[in-house]
Coordinates of C-alpha atoms and ligand atoms in Angstrom, one line a residue:
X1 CA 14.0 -31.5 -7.1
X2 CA 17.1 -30.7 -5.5
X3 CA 19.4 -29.5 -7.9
X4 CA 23.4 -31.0 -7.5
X5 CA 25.4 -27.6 -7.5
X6 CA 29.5 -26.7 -7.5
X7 CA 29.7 -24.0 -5.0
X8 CA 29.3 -20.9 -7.7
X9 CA 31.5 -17.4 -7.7
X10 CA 29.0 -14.7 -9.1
X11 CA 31.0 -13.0 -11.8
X12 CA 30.2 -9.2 -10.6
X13 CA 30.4 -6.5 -14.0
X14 CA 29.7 -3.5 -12.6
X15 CA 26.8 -1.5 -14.6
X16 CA 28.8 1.5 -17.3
X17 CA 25.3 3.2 -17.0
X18 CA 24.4 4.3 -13.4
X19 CA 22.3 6.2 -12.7
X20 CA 23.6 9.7 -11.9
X21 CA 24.2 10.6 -8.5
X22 CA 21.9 13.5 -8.5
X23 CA 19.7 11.9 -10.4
X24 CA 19.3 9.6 -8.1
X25 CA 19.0 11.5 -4.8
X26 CA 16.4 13.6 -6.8
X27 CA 14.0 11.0 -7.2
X28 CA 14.3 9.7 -3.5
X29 CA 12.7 13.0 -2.8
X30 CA 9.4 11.4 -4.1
X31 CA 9.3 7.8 -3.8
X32 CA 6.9 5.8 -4.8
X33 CA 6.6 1.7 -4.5
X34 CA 7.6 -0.4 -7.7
X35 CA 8.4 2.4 -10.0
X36 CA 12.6 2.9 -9.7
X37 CA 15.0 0.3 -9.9
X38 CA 18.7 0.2 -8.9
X39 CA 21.4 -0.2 -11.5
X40 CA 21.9 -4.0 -11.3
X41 CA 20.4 -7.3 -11.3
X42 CA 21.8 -10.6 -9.9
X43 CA 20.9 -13.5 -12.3
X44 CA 21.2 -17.5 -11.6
X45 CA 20.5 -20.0 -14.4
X46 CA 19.5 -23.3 -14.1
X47 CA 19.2 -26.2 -16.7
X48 CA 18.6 -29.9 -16.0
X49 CA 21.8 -30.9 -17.2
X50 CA 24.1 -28.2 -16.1
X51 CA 21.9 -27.2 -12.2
X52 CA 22.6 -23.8 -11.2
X53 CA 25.1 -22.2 -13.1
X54 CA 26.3 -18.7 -14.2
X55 CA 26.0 -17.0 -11.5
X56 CA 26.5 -12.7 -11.7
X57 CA 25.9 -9.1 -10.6
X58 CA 25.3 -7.4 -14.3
X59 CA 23.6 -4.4 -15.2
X60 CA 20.0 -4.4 -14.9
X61 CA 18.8 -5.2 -18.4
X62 CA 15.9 -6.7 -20.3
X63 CA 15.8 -11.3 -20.9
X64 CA 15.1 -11.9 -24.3
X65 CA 12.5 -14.2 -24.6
X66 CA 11.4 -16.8 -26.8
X67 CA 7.5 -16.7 -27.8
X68 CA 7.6 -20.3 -26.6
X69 CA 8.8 -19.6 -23.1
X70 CA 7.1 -21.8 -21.0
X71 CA 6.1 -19.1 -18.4
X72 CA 4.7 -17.3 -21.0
X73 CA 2.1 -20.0 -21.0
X74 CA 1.9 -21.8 -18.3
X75 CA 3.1 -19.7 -15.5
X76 CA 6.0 -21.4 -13.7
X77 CA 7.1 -18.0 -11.8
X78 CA 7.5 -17.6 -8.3
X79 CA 8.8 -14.9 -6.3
X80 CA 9.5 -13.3 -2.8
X81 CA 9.5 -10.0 -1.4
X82 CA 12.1 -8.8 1.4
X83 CA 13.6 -5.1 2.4
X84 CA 17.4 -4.1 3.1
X85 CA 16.9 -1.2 5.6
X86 CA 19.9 1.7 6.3
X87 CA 19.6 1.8 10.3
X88 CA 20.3 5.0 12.1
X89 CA 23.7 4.6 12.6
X90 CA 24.2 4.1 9.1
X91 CA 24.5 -0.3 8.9
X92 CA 23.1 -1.8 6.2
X93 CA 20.6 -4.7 7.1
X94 CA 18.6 -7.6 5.5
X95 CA 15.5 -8.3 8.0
X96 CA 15.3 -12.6 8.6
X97 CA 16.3 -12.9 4.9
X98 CA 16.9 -16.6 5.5
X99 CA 13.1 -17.0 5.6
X100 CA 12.5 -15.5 2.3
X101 CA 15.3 -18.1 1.2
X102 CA 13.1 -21.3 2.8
X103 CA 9.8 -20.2 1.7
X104 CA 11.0 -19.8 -1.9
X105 CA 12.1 -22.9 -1.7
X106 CA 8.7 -24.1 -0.4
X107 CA 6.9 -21.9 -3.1
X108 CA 9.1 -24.2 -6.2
X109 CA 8.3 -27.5 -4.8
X110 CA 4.7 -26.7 -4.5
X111 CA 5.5 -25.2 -9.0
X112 CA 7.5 -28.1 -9.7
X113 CA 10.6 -26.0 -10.0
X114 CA 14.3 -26.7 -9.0
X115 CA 15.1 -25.6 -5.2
X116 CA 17.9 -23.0 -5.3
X117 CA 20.2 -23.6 -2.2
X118 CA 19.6 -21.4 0.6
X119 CA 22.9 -20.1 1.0
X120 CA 23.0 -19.6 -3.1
X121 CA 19.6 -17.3 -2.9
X122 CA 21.1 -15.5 0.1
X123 CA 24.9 -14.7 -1.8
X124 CA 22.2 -13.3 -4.9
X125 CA 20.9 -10.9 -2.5
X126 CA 23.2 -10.0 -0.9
X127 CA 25.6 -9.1 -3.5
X128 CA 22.7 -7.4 -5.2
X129 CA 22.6 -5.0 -2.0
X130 CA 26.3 -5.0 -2.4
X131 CA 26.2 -3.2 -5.8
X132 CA 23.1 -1.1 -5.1
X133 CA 24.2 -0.2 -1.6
X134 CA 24.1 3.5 -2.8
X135 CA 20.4 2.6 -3.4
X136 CA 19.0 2.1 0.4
X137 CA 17.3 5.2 0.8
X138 CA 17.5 6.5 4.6
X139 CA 15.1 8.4 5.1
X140 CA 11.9 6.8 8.0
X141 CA 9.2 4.7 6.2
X142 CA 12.0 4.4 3.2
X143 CA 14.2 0.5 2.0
X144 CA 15.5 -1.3 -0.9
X145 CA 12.7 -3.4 -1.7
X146 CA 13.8 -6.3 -3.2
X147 CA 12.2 -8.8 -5.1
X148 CA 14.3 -12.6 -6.4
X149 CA 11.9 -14.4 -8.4
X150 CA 12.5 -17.4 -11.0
X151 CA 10.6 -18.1 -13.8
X152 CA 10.7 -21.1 -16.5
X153 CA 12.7 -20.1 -19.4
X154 CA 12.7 -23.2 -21.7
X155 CA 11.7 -22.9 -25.4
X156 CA 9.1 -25.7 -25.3
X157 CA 5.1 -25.7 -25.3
X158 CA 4.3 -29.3 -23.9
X159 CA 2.8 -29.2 -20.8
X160 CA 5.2 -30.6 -17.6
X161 CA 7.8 -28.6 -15.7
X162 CA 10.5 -26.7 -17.5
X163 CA 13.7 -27.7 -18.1
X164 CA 15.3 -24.4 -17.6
X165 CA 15.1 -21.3 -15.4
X166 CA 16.4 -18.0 -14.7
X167 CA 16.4 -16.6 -10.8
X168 CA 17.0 -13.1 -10.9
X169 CA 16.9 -10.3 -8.1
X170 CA 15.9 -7.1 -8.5
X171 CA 15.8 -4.0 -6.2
X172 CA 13.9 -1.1 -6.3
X173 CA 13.7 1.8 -3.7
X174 CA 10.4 2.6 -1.8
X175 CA 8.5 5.0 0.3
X176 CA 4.8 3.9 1.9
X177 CA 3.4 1.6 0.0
X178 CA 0.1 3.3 0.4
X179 CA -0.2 7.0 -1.1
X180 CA -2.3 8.0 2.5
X181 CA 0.7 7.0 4.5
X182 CA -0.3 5.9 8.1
X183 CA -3.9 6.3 7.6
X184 CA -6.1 3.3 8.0
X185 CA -7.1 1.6 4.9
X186 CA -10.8 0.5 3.5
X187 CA -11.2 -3.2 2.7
X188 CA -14.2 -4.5 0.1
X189 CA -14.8 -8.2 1.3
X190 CA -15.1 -10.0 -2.2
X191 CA -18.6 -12.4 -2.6
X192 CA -17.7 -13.6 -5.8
X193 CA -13.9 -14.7 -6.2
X194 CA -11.9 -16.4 -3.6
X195 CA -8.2 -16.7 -3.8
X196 CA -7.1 -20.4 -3.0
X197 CA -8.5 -23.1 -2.3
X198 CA -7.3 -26.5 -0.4
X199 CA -4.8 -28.0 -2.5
X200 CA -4.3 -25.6 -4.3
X201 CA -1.2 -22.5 -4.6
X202 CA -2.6 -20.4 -1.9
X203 CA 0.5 -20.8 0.6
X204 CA 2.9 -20.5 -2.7
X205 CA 4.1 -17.2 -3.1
X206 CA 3.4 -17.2 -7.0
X207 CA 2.3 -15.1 -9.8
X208 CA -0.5 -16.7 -10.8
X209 CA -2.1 -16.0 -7.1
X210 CA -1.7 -12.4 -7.7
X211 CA -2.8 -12.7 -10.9
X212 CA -6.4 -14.6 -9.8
X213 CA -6.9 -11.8 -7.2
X214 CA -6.6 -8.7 -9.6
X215 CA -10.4 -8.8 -10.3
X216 CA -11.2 -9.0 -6.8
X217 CA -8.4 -6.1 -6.3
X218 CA -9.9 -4.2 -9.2
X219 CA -13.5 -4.7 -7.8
X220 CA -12.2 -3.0 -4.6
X221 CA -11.1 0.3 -6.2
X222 CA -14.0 0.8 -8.0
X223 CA -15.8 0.5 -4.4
X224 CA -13.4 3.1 -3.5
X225 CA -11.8 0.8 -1.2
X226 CA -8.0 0.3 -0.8
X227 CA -7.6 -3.1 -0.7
X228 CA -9.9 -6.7 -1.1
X229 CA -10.1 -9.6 1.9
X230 CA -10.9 -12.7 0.4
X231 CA -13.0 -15.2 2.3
X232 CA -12.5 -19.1 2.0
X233 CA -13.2 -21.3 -1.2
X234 CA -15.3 -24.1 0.4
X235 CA -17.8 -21.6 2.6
X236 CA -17.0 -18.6 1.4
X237 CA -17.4 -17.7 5.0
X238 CA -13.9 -18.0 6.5
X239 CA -12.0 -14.6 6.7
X240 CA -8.7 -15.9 4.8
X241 CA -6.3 -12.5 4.1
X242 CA -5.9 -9.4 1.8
X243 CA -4.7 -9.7 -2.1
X244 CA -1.0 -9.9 -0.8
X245 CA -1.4 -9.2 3.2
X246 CA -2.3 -11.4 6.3
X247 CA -5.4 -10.1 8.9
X248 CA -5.4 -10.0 12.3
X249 CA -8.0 -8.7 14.7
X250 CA -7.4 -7.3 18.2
X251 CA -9.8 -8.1 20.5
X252 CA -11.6 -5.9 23.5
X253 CA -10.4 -8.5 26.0
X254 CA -7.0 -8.1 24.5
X255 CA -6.5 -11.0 22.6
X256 CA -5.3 -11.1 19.3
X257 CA -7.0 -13.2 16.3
X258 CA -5.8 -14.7 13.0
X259 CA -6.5 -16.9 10.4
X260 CA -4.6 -20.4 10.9
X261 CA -2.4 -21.0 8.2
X262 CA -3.1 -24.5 6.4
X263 CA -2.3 -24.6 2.4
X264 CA -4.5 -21.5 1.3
X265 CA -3.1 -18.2 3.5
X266 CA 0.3 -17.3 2.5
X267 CA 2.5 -18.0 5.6
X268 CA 3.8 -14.4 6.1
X269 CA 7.2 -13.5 7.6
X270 CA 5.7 -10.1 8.7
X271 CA 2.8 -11.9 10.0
X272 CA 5.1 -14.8 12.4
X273 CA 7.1 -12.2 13.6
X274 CA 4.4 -10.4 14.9
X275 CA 3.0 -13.4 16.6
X276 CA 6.0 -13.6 18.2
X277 CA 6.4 -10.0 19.3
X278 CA 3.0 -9.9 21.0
X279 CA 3.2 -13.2 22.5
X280 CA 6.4 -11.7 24.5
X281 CA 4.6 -8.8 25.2
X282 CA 1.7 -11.4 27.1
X283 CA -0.9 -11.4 24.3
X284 CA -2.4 -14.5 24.3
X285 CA -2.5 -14.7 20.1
X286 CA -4.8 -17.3 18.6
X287 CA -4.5 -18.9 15.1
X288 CA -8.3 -19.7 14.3
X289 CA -11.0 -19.6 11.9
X290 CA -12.8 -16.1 11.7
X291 CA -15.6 -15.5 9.9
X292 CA -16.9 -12.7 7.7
X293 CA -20.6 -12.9 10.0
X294 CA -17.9 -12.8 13.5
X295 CA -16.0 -9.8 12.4
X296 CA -19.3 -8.1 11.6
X297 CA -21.1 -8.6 15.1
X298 CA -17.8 -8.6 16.6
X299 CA -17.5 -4.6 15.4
X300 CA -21.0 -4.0 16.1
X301 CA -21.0 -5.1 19.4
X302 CA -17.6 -3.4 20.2
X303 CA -15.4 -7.0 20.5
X304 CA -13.5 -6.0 18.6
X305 CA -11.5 -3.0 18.8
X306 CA -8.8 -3.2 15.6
X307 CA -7.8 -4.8 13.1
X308 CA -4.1 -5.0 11.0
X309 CA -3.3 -6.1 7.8
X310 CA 0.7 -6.7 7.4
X311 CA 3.3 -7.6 4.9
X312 CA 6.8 -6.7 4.1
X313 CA 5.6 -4.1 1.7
X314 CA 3.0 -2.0 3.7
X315 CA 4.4 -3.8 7.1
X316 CA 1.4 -3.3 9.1
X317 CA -2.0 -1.2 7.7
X318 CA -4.6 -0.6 10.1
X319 CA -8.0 -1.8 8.9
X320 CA -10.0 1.4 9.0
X321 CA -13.2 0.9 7.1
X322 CA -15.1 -2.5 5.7
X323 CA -17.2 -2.7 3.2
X324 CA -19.5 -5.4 2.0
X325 CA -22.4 -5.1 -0.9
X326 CA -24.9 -5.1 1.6
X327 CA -23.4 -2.1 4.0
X328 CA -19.9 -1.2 5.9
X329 CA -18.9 -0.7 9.3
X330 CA -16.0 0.7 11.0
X331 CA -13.5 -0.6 13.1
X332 CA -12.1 1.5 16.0
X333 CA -13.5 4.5 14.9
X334 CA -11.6 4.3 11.8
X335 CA -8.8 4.9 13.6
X336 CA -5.1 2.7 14.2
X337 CA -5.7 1.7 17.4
X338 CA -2.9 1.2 19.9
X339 CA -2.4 -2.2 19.6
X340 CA -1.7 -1.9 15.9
X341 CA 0.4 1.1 16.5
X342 CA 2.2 -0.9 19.7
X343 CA 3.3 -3.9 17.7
X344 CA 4.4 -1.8 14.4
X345 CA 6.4 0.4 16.6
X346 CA 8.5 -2.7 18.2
X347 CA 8.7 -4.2 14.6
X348 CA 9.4 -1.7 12.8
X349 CA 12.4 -0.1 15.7
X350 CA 13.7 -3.9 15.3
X351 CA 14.4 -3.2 11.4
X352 CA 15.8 -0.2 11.7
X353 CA 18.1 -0.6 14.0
X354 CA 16.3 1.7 17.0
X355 CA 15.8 -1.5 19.6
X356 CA 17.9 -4.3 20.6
X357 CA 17.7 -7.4 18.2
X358 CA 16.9 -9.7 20.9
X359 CA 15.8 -12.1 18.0
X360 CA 19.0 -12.2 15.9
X361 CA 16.0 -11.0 12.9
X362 CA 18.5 -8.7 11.5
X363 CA 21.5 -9.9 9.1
X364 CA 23.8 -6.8 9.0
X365 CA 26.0 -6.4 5.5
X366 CA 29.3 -5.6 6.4
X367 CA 31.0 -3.2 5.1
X368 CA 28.0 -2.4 3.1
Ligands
PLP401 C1 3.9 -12.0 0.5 C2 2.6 -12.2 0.9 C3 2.2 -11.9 2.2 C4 3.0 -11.3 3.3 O1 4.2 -12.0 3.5 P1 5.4 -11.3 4.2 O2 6.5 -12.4 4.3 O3 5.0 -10.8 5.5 O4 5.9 -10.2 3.3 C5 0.8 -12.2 2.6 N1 0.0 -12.7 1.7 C6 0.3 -12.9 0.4 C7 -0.7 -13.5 -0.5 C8 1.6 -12.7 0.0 O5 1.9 -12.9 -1.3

């Protein structure tokens, strides 16, 4: 569904309610991931009859919603996930936002939801970062997370894809994303849920996913781990990725492996780029099956030396610990090994502005 659209003006009405200046510097003392959000919202309507219309910058507020909403019930809601970073000499930059604006796209054909033009989702952002600038925290390990997401918003209970939508964009300040900082994390490999399976949502960046994996992710706490791998649907043997992260294993010989991506691994931005990055630096990165029974002999046997999770939010997580209900093991000594620490160094001194964009990865807001 390719929506016809008038080239839209987003109607910016600047919030009366701001946050307080000290208010606000007081809680970036302390941040958190998910818990603060900036002073406005950018929102984008779509109907069938009118495409995207009513396009604007507004104070961040609650939508009223109708009992019947059809995402209330069936779960049309996608979303993405992207950072606007404040480099050391003080720009203000999206990181390869135009590939949040294509996979979205990707994510509502595969919901049966209208495709908002790329250049329309990019103008929502970044007039949302526009507003908020004052709400990129600069201090290291600290960005404007922000999240545009659309959800069906018709009044209607019959099952078949909405008639109407609202896209919105939200922003939200954020330290580490996990409370140990740098520190390797624990993984529980989950035996009894899995969280796609072929032809299913898997590579759709949508609700419902996260919802299907909270069990798993729950299951995982109360094994005191951090985080939950899910293996594949079919075999349940196939090391697939984390809740919300992709995998990757480092290799004693120096090769790099991940999980190919094919309909049920969410095809991560953070995770391409870092293919990219080591493949420049001469690691030869394959994209293959792995399974659960590998990774086991492969850290008993000392193959493997590390293993990564990565995603915008956490960028990359060293896999410390692994844990399974018939024992664990440890990788690298439980350690972040240099390879990890190697390629989140060069990615992360690309976003913030420390080493030469070779890439063109970084859109820089003028005069933001
Ligand atoms: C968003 C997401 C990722 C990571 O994608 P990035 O583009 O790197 O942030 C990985 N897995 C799942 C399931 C996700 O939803």
């Amino acid at each position: 569904m390719q929506a016809e659209t008038a080239p839209l003006t987003f109607d910016i009405k600047p919030s009366a309610n701001c946050l307080p200046e000290q208010d606000r510097l007081k809680a970036f003392e302390n941040l958190g991931f998910g818990t603060l959000f900036s002073d406005h919202m950018a929102v984008i309507r779509w109907s069938a009859d009118k495409g995207w219309h009513a396009a604007e910058v507004t104070a961040r507020a609650p939508f009223p919603i109708d009992p019947a909403s059809s995402v209330m019930h069936y779960a049309q809601e996608i979303f993405e996930g992207m950072k606007a970073y404040r480099t050391a000499d003080g720009r203000a930059v999206l990181f390869r936002p135009e590939e949040n604006a294509r996979r979205f796209n990707e994510s509502a054909r595969r919901m049966a939801m209208p495709e908002l033009p790329e250049a329309l989702f990019l103008e929502a952002v970044e007039q949302l970062v526009r507003a908020d600038a004052k709400w990129i925290p600069a201090a290291e390990g600290s960005s404007l997370y922000l999240r545009p997401f659309m959800f069906a918003s018709e009044t209607f209970l019959g099952v078949r894809p909405s008639k109407e939508y609202i896209f919105c964009v939200i922003a939200s300040p954020v330290g580490p994303y996990f409370k140990g900082g740098a520190k390797p994390v624990s993984i529980w490999v989950s035996q009894d849920y899995t969280r796609a399976a072929s032809g299913g949502t898997g590579a759709a960046k949508c609700g419902g996913n996260y919802a299907a994996s909270l069990v798993a992710q729950a299951e995982a706490y109360a094994k005191g781990c951090d985080q939950v791998v899910f293996l594949d649907a079919a075999e349940h043997k196939w090391v697939e990725e984390l809740g919300g992260m992709n995998v990757f294993f480092v290799m004693a010989d120096g090769s790099i492996v991940t999980p190919p991506l094919g309909g049920t691994i969410l095809p991560g931005i953070t995770r391409k780029s870092l293919i990219a990055l080591a493949r420049e630096e001469g690691i030869t990165v394959d994209e293959k099956p792995y399974s659960f029974d590998e990774w086991k002999a492969d850290a008993a046997s000392g193959r493997l030396k590390e293993a990564f999770a990565c995603g915008t939010a956490a960028v990359v997580a060293a896999i410390g610990t692994v844990k399974y209900p018939q024992g664990e093991f440890q990788i690298g000594g439980g350690e972040t090994g240099p390879v990890t620490t190697r390629l989140r160094d060069a990615l992360v001194g690309i976003q913030r502005g420390q080493t030469d964009d070779a890439h063109g990865w970084l859109k820089v807001l003028e005069g933001v």
